[in-house]
PDB file of C-alpha atoms in Angstrom:
ATOM      1  CA  GLY A  41     -28.724 132.266-155.009  1.00 53.00           C
ATOM      2  CA  ALA A  42     -26.845 132.337-151.756  1.00 78.00           C
ATOM      3  CA  GLY A  43     -29.589 133.860-149.642  1.00 91.00           C
ATOM      4  CA  VAL A  44     -33.304 134.479-149.467  1.00 94.00           C
ATOM      5  CA  SER A  45     -34.421 136.986-152.072  1.00 95.00           C
ATOM      6  CA  GLN A  46     -37.619 138.997-152.181  1.00 96.00           C
ATOM      7  CA  SER A  47     -39.253 141.156-154.795  1.00 97.00           C
ATOM      8  CA  PRO A  48     -40.124 143.900-155.189  1.00 97.00           C
ATOM      9  CA  SER A  49     -38.003 145.663-152.594  1.00 95.00           C
ATOM     10  CA  ASN A  50     -40.518 148.508-152.447  1.00 96.00           C
ATOM     11  CA  LYS A  51     -44.150 148.634-153.446  1.00 97.00           C
ATOM     12  CA  VAL A  52     -46.446 151.634-153.324  1.00 98.00           C
ATOM     13  CA  THR A  53     -50.097 150.988-154.048  1.00 97.00           C
ATOM     14  CA  GLU A  54     -53.452 152.648-153.698  1.00 97.00           C
ATOM     15  CA  LYS A  55     -55.977 151.578-151.134  1.00 97.00           C
ATOM     16  CA  GLY A  56     -58.231 148.863-152.523  1.00 97.00           C
ATOM     17  CA  LYS A  57     -55.714 147.438-154.996  1.00 98.00           C
ATOM     18  CA  ASP A  58     -54.328 143.901-154.815  1.00 98.00           C
ATOM     19  CA  VAL A  59     -50.596 143.272-154.405  1.00 98.00           C
ATOM     20  CA  GLU A  60     -48.354 140.232-154.798  1.00 98.00           C
ATOM     21  CA  LEU A  61     -45.075 139.836-152.959  1.00 98.00           C
ATOM     22  CA  ARG A  62     -42.562 137.189-153.968  1.00 97.00           C
ATOM     23  CA  CYS A  63     -40.037 135.168-152.000  1.00 97.00           C
ATOM     24  CA  ASP A  64     -37.274 132.889-153.287  1.00 96.00           C
ATOM     25  CA  PRO A  65     -35.962 130.777-150.410  1.00 95.00           C
ATOM     26  CA  ILE A  66     -32.496 129.323-150.077  1.00 93.00           C
ATOM     27  CA  SER A  67     -32.165 126.331-152.353  1.00 91.00           C
ATOM     28  CA  GLY A  68     -32.901 123.089-150.529  1.00 88.00           C
ATOM     29  CA  HIS A  69     -34.688 124.707-147.599  1.00 89.00           C
ATOM     30  CA  THR A  70     -37.932 122.880-146.903  1.00 87.00           C
ATOM     31  CA  ALA A  71     -39.542 125.423-144.588  1.00 89.00           C
ATOM     32  CA  LEU A  72     -40.652 128.916-145.598  1.00 93.00           C
ATOM     33  CA  TYR A  73     -42.092 131.628-143.364  1.00 94.00           C
ATOM     34  CA  TRP A  74     -43.684 135.023-143.884  1.00 96.00           C
ATOM     35  CA  TYR A  75     -43.519 137.721-141.204  1.00 96.00           C
ATOM     36  CA  ARG A  76     -44.648 141.317-141.092  1.00 96.00           C
ATOM     37  CA  GLN A  77     -42.797 144.166-139.413  1.00 94.00           C
ATOM     38  CA  SER A  78     -44.691 147.328-138.581  1.00 91.00           C
ATOM     39  CA  LEU A  79     -44.175 150.174-136.136  1.00 82.00           C
ATOM     40  CA  GLY A  80     -47.212 149.411-134.065  1.00 75.00           C
ATOM     41  CA  GLN A  81     -47.033 145.622-133.977  1.00 78.00           C
ATOM     42  CA  GLY A  82     -43.334 144.769-134.207  1.00 86.00           C
ATOM     43  CA  LEU A  83     -42.465 141.504-135.923  1.00 92.00           C
ATOM     44  CA  GLU A  84     -45.444 139.192-136.410  1.00 92.00           C
ATOM     45  CA  PHE A  85     -45.654 135.704-137.833  1.00 92.00           C
ATOM     46  CA  LEU A  86     -48.055 135.382-140.780  1.00 95.00           C
ATOM     47  CA  ILE A  87     -47.814 131.942-142.395  1.00 94.00           C
ATOM     48  CA  TYR A  88     -45.546 128.891-142.539  1.00 91.00           C
ATOM     49  CA  PHE A  89     -45.023 126.265-145.256  1.00 91.00           C
ATOM     50  CA  GLN A  90     -43.288 122.950-144.687  1.00 87.00           C
ATOM     51  CA  GLY A  91     -42.848 120.542-147.572  1.00 82.00           C
ATOM     52  CA  ASN A  92     -46.171 119.214-148.841  1.00 81.00           C
ATOM     53  CA  SER A  93     -47.975 119.721-145.546  1.00 84.00           C
ATOM     54  CA  ALA A  94     -50.905 122.076-145.216  1.00 86.00           C
ATOM     55  CA  PRO A  95     -49.568 125.546-144.356  1.00 89.00           C
ATOM     56  CA  ASP A  96     -49.954 127.036-140.889  1.00 88.00           C
ATOM     57  CA  LYS A  97     -52.033 130.145-141.606  1.00 90.00           C
ATOM     58  CA  SER A  98     -52.678 131.026-137.989  1.00 89.00           C
ATOM     59  CA  GLY A  99     -50.936 134.412-138.222  1.00 91.00           C
ATOM     60  CA  LEU A 100     -52.781 135.823-141.226  1.00 95.00           C
ATOM     61  CA  PRO A 101     -54.622 138.936-139.989  1.00 94.00           C
ATOM     62  CA  SER A 102     -57.646 138.665-142.286  1.00 95.00           C
ATOM     63  CA  ASP A 103     -59.060 136.714-145.224  1.00 96.00           C
ATOM     64  CA  ARG A 104     -57.659 139.394-147.546  1.00 97.00           C
ATOM     65  CA  PHE A 105     -54.268 137.759-147.000  1.00 97.00           C
ATOM     66  CA  SER A 106     -53.309 134.530-148.731  1.00 96.00           C
ATOM     67  CA  ALA A 107     -50.109 132.793-149.726  1.00 96.00           C
ATOM     68  CA  GLU A 108     -49.032 129.894-151.838  1.00 94.00           C
ATOM     69  CA  ARG A 109     -45.826 128.020-152.384  1.00 94.00           C
ATOM     70  CA  THR A 110     -45.359 126.417-155.771  1.00 85.00           C
ATOM     71  CA  GLY A 111     -43.203 123.354-156.278  1.00 81.00           C
ATOM     72  CA  GLY A 112     -41.884 123.560-152.730  1.00 77.00           C
ATOM     73  CA  SER A 113     -39.797 126.593-153.603  1.00 90.00           C
ATOM     74  CA  VAL A 114     -40.991 130.088-154.537  1.00 95.00           C
ATOM     75  CA  SER A 115     -43.773 131.621-152.462  1.00 96.00           C
ATOM     76  CA  THR A 116     -46.175 134.455-153.220  1.00 97.00           C
ATOM     77  CA  LEU A 117     -48.008 136.447-150.559  1.00 98.00           C
ATOM     78  CA  THR A 118     -51.130 138.134-151.915  1.00 98.00           C
ATOM     79  CA  ILE A 119     -53.000 140.946-150.210  1.00 98.00           C
ATOM     80  CA  GLN A 120     -56.381 141.761-151.706  1.00 98.00           C
ATOM     81  CA  ARG A 121     -58.148 145.099-151.389  1.00 98.00           C
ATOM     82  CA  THR A 122     -55.203 146.638-149.534  1.00 98.00           C
ATOM     83  CA  GLN A 123     -55.829 148.926-146.580  1.00 97.00           C
ATOM     84  CA  GLN A 124     -53.568 151.572-145.087  1.00 96.00           C
ATOM     85  CA  GLU A 125     -52.963 149.395-142.032  1.00 95.00           C
ATOM     86  CA  ASP A 126     -51.362 146.823-144.344  1.00 96.00           C
ATOM     87  CA  SER A 127     -48.396 149.188-144.791  1.00 96.00           C
ATOM     88  CA  ALA A 128     -45.390 147.369-143.357  1.00 96.00           C
ATOM     89  CA  VAL A 129     -42.233 145.527-144.273  1.00 95.00           C
ATOM     90  CA  TYR A 130     -43.016 141.944-145.267  1.00 97.00           C
ATOM     91  CA  LEU A 131     -40.183 139.564-144.482  1.00 96.00           C
ATOM     92  CA  CYS A 132     -39.677 136.070-145.790  1.00 96.00           C
ATOM     93  CA  ALA A 133     -37.453 133.468-144.136  1.00 94.00           C
ATOM     94  CA  SER A 134     -36.469 129.905-144.901  1.00 92.00           C
ATOM     95  CA  SER A 135     -34.918 127.101-142.907  1.00 88.00           C
ATOM     96  CA  LEU A 136     -33.453 123.754-143.814  1.00 84.00           C
ATOM     97  CA  VAL A 137     -35.629 121.594-141.586  1.00 72.00           C
ATOM     98  CA  PRO A 138     -37.970 123.006-138.920  1.00 63.00           C
ATOM     99  CA  GLY A 139     -37.784 122.149-135.271  1.00 57.00           C
ATOM    100  CA  GLY A 140     -34.164 121.275-134.722  1.00 58.00           C
ATOM    101  CA  SER A 141     -30.720 122.816-134.765  1.00 56.00           C
ATOM    102  CA  THR A 142     -31.197 123.191-138.500  1.00 52.00           C
ATOM    103  CA  ASP A 143     -34.344 125.202-137.895  1.00 70.00           C
ATOM    104  CA  THR A 144     -32.340 128.425-138.037  1.00 81.00           C
ATOM    105  CA  GLN A 145     -34.321 130.853-140.128  1.00 87.00           C
ATOM    106  CA  TYR A 146     -32.526 133.030-142.643  1.00 90.00           C
ATOM    107  CA  PHE A 147     -34.320 136.190-143.659  1.00 93.00           C
ATOM    108  CA  GLY A 148     -34.625 138.036-146.918  1.00 94.00           C
ATOM    109  CA  PRO A 149     -34.250 141.823-147.175  1.00 93.00           C
ATOM    110  CA  GLY A 150     -38.003 142.350-147.102  1.00 95.00           C
ATOM    111  CA  THR A 151     -40.570 144.158-149.232  1.00 96.00           C
ATOM    112  CA  ARG A 152     -41.628 147.575-147.981  1.00 96.00           C
ATOM    113  CA  LEU A 153     -45.313 148.003-148.769  1.00 97.00           C
ATOM    114  CA  THR A 154     -46.894 151.443-148.630  1.00 97.00           C
ATOM    115  CA  VAL A 155     -50.630 151.756-149.090  1.00 97.00           C
ATOM    116  CA  LEU A 156     -51.748 155.283-149.897  1.00 96.00           C
TER     117      LEU A 156
ATOM    118  CA  GLY B  55     -49.169 132.209-124.000  1.00 49.00           C
ATOM    119  CA  GLU B  56     -46.117 133.441-125.820  1.00 60.00           C
ATOM    120  CA  ASP B  57     -44.506 136.709-124.837  1.00 85.00           C
ATOM    121  CA  VAL B  58     -40.969 137.985-125.365  1.00 92.00           C
ATOM    122  CA  GLU B  59     -39.884 141.235-123.740  1.00 93.00           C
ATOM    123  CA  GLN B  60     -36.837 143.423-124.269  1.00 94.00           C
ATOM    124  CA  SER B  61     -35.760 146.831-123.093  1.00 90.00           C
ATOM    125  CA  LEU B  62     -36.149 149.327-125.921  1.00 91.00           C
ATOM    126  CA  PHE B  63     -32.917 151.325-125.776  1.00 95.00           C
ATOM    127  CA  LEU B  64     -29.265 150.838-124.862  1.00 97.00           C
ATOM    128  CA  SER B  65     -26.494 153.377-125.286  1.00 97.00           C
ATOM    129  CA  VAL B  66     -22.802 152.558-124.779  1.00 97.00           C
ATOM    130  CA  ARG B  67     -19.393 154.015-125.544  1.00 97.00           C
ATOM    131  CA  GLU B  68     -17.181 152.480-128.189  1.00 97.00           C
ATOM    132  CA  GLY B  69     -14.918 149.845-126.645  1.00 97.00           C
ATOM    133  CA  ASP B  70     -17.262 149.091-123.739  1.00 97.00           C
ATOM    134  CA  SER B  71     -19.296 145.909-123.407  1.00 97.00           C
ATOM    135  CA  SER B  72     -22.997 145.930-124.264  1.00 97.00           C
ATOM    136  CA  VAL B  73     -25.505 143.679-122.550  1.00 97.00           C
ATOM    137  CA  ILE B  74     -28.944 143.288-124.090  1.00 97.00           C
ATOM    138  CA  ASN B  75     -31.539 141.485-122.005  1.00 97.00           C
ATOM    139  CA  CYS B  76     -34.610 139.488-122.938  1.00 95.00           C
ATOM    140  CA  THR B  77     -37.265 137.645-120.961  1.00 95.00           C
ATOM    141  CA  TYR B  78     -39.724 135.102-122.271  1.00 91.00           C
ATOM    142  CA  THR B  79     -42.725 133.381-120.777  1.00 86.00           C
ATOM    143  CA  ASP B  80     -43.030 130.116-122.693  1.00 78.00           C
ATOM    144  CA  SER B  81     -41.259 127.360-120.763  1.00 74.00           C
ATOM    145  CA  SER B  82     -41.477 125.061-123.786  1.00 74.00           C
ATOM    146  CA  SER B  83     -39.200 127.326-125.810  1.00 71.00           C
ATOM    147  CA  THR B  84     -36.622 125.139-127.443  1.00 77.00           C
ATOM    148  CA  TYR B  85     -34.316 127.520-129.273  1.00 85.00           C
ATOM    149  CA  LEU B  86     -33.597 131.139-128.514  1.00 89.00           C
ATOM    150  CA  TYR B  87     -32.118 133.447-131.115  1.00 91.00           C
ATOM    151  CA  TRP B  88     -30.523 136.830-131.456  1.00 95.00           C
ATOM    152  CA  TYR B  89     -30.998 138.720-134.701  1.00 95.00           C
ATOM    153  CA  LYS B  90     -29.494 142.061-135.753  1.00 96.00           C
ATOM    154  CA  GLN B  91     -31.232 144.547-138.031  1.00 94.00           C
ATOM    155  CA  GLU B  92     -29.399 147.505-139.506  1.00 92.00           C
ATOM    156  CA  PRO B  93     -31.337 150.449-140.978  1.00 85.00           C
ATOM    157  CA  GLY B  94     -33.163 149.490-144.161  1.00 80.00           C
ATOM    158  CA  ALA B  95     -31.934 145.908-144.009  1.00 83.00           C
ATOM    159  CA  GLY B  96     -33.429 142.511-143.213  1.00 85.00           C
ATOM    160  CA  LEU B  97     -32.718 140.410-140.150  1.00 92.00           C
ATOM    161  CA  GLN B  98     -29.248 138.957-139.760  1.00 92.00           C
ATOM    162  CA  LEU B  99     -28.881 135.909-137.535  1.00 91.00           C
ATOM    163  CA  LEU B 100     -26.189 136.529-134.922  1.00 94.00           C
ATOM    164  CA  THR B 101     -26.351 133.446-132.784  1.00 92.00           C
ATOM    165  CA  TYR B 102     -28.713 130.962-131.154  1.00 89.00           C
ATOM    166  CA  ILE B 103     -28.749 128.786-128.075  1.00 90.00           C
ATOM    167  CA  PHE B 104     -30.525 125.537-127.355  1.00 87.00           C
ATOM    168  CA  SER B 105     -32.610 125.545-124.199  1.00 85.00           C
ATOM    169  CA  ASN B 106     -30.493 122.889-122.461  1.00 85.00           C
ATOM    170  CA  MET B 107     -27.426 125.126-122.634  1.00 87.00           C
ATOM    171  CA  ASP B 108     -26.427 127.839-120.165  1.00 91.00           C
ATOM    172  CA  MET B 109     -23.917 129.721-122.240  1.00 94.00           C
ATOM    173  CA  LYS B 110     -22.635 130.034-125.762  1.00 94.00           C
ATOM    174  CA  GLN B 111     -19.674 132.108-126.901  1.00 95.00           C
ATOM    175  CA  ASP B 112     -18.923 133.132-130.460  1.00 92.00           C
ATOM    176  CA  GLN B 113     -16.074 135.600-130.903  1.00 95.00           C
ATOM    177  CA  ARG B 114     -17.243 138.904-129.365  1.00 96.00           C
ATOM    178  CA  LEU B 115     -20.689 137.531-128.592  1.00 97.00           C
ATOM    179  CA  THR B 116     -21.663 135.717-125.400  1.00 97.00           C
ATOM    180  CA  VAL B 117     -25.182 134.398-124.851  1.00 97.00           C
ATOM    181  CA  LEU B 118     -26.311 133.523-121.337  1.00 96.00           C
ATOM    182  CA  LEU B 119     -29.507 131.601-120.670  1.00 95.00           C
ATOM    183  CA  ASN B 120     -31.164 131.293-117.266  1.00 93.00           C
ATOM    184  CA  LYS B 121     -33.921 128.827-117.965  1.00 90.00           C
ATOM    185  CA  LYS B 122     -35.301 128.972-114.430  1.00 90.00           C
ATOM    186  CA  ASP B 123     -35.885 132.724-114.682  1.00 91.00           C
ATOM    187  CA  LYS B 124     -36.607 132.568-118.446  1.00 91.00           C
ATOM    188  CA  HIS B 125     -33.960 135.221-119.003  1.00 94.00           C
ATOM    189  CA  LEU B 126     -31.656 135.503-122.002  1.00 94.00           C
ATOM    190  CA  SER B 127     -28.858 137.996-122.520  1.00 97.00           C
ATOM    191  CA  LEU B 128     -26.498 138.938-125.316  1.00 97.00           C
ATOM    192  CA  ARG B 129     -23.149 140.441-124.403  1.00 98.00           C
ATOM    193  CA  ILE B 130     -21.123 142.178-127.087  1.00 97.00           C
ATOM    194  CA  ALA B 131     -17.512 142.696-126.080  1.00 97.00           C
ATOM    195  CA  ASP B 132     -15.508 145.696-127.320  1.00 97.00           C
ATOM    196  CA  THR B 133     -18.583 147.287-128.895  1.00 98.00           C
ATOM    197  CA  GLN B 134     -17.922 149.170-132.125  1.00 97.00           C
ATOM    198  CA  THR B 135     -19.900 151.867-133.924  1.00 95.00           C
ATOM    199  CA  GLY B 136     -20.753 149.251-136.561  1.00 94.00           C
ATOM    200  CA  ASP B 137     -22.656 147.344-133.886  1.00 96.00           C
ATOM    201  CA  SER B 138     -25.261 150.122-133.756  1.00 96.00           C
ATOM    202  CA  ALA B 139     -28.488 148.448-134.840  1.00 96.00           C
ATOM    203  CA  ILE B 140     -31.704 146.937-133.521  1.00 96.00           C
ATOM    204  CA  TYR B 141     -31.264 143.590-131.775  1.00 97.00           C
ATOM    205  CA  PHE B 142     -34.155 141.152-131.612  1.00 96.00           C
ATOM    206  CA  CYS B 143     -34.527 138.246-129.257  1.00 95.00           C
ATOM    207  CA  ALA B 144     -36.717 135.413-130.586  1.00 92.00           C
ATOM    208  CA  GLU B 145     -37.883 132.037-129.406  1.00 89.00           C
ATOM    209  CA  SER B 146     -39.212 128.962-131.144  1.00 84.00           C
ATOM    210  CA  ARG B 147     -40.650 125.637-130.109  1.00 73.00           C
ATOM    211  CA  THR B 148     -40.434 122.236-131.694  1.00 65.00           C
ATOM    212  CA  GLY B 149     -43.879 120.988-130.864  1.00 57.00           C
ATOM    213  CA  GLY B 150     -47.530 121.891-131.056  1.00 52.00           C
ATOM    214  CA  THR B 151     -49.301 124.169-133.460  1.00 52.00           C
ATOM    215  CA  SER B 152     -46.581 126.800-133.324  1.00 54.00           C
ATOM    216  CA  TYR B 153     -43.953 124.418-134.657  1.00 63.00           C
ATOM    217  CA  GLY B 154     -40.964 126.343-135.955  1.00 72.00           C
ATOM    218  CA  LYS B 155     -42.538 129.784-135.882  1.00 82.00           C
ATOM    219  CA  LEU B 156     -40.504 132.547-134.257  1.00 88.00           C
ATOM    220  CA  THR B 157     -41.928 134.870-131.630  1.00 89.00           C
ATOM    221  CA  PHE B 158     -39.939 138.094-131.438  1.00 93.00           C
ATOM    222  CA  GLY B 159     -39.345 140.692-128.792  1.00 94.00           C
ATOM    223  CA  GLN B 160     -39.882 144.346-129.619  1.00 93.00           C
ATOM    224  CA  GLY B 161     -36.198 144.890-130.355  1.00 95.00           C
ATOM    225  CA  THR B 162     -33.513 146.841-128.501  1.00 96.00           C
ATOM    226  CA  ILE B 163     -32.013 149.850-130.251  1.00 96.00           C
ATOM    227  CA  LEU B 164     -28.275 149.830-129.511  1.00 97.00           C
ATOM    228  CA  THR B 165     -26.485 153.133-130.019  1.00 97.00           C
ATOM    229  CA  VAL B 166     -22.695 153.164-129.829  1.00 97.00           C
ATOM    230  CA  HIS B 167     -21.038 156.532-129.192  1.00 94.00           C
ATOM    231  CA  PRO B 168     -17.454 157.219-130.281  1.00 90.00           C
TER     232      PRO B 168
END
C-alpha cells in the first residue's frame, strides 16, 4: 500500500487479556518504530527495528510488552496481561533508512486500545 | 537528557499568521520535525529541518531554527480553519543508543477562529 497501515483500528479488551497489534510498513522501508500516545504521557517511543539488527527495546514500559518483525516487513506488538494503564493509541511508523535525510518517519493511523 | 517543550495552546483568527514554538535540550539533535495531528487521525509529517540549517520554507510553512538557543518555530501563513489541529515538534539524532528514535514535545493545540 501507499502508507503505513495498522490493525485493528480499535481494540477493547478486558484487564488481564493479551492483545496483538499489527503494523504493515511502507514497502521498502528498512526501519520500523512503535510509539504510544496517551493523555498522561504524550507520545513515547517503545521499540525500533532496523533490518536484521537486534531491536532497540529501550522504550518498552514492562516485560509484558514485546514486539517482533517478521521477514523485515510486518511487525506485531504484543501486550500480555493487559492493565488499564495500557489504554492508549499505539502508533507505528516506518522510514526508508534511519539516521539521515531519508530517516523521515511516516506514521500509520494508530490502534486505539481500551482496557476495561 | 532529552527534553522537548512546547506551549500547549494557540488561538488565532483565520487569515492571520500562526507561530508555534518549541525548545529542545539535546545539542546533538540532528533533525527536527513538525508533525500535525487532526482529531482521530495519525501523525502527518509537515516538514523537517536539518540542524545545520537556519530556515526552511515550504509554501505557507516557514521553519526557523536557532541552534544556539535550541529554539525551533513553525510559522503558518494565512492560517485557515483546516489548520486547526495539534502540532508536534520532534527531534532525532543519528548517533548513540537513541539512533533514529523521535522524541516529541507535548503538542500545541492550534485553534483557528473564523
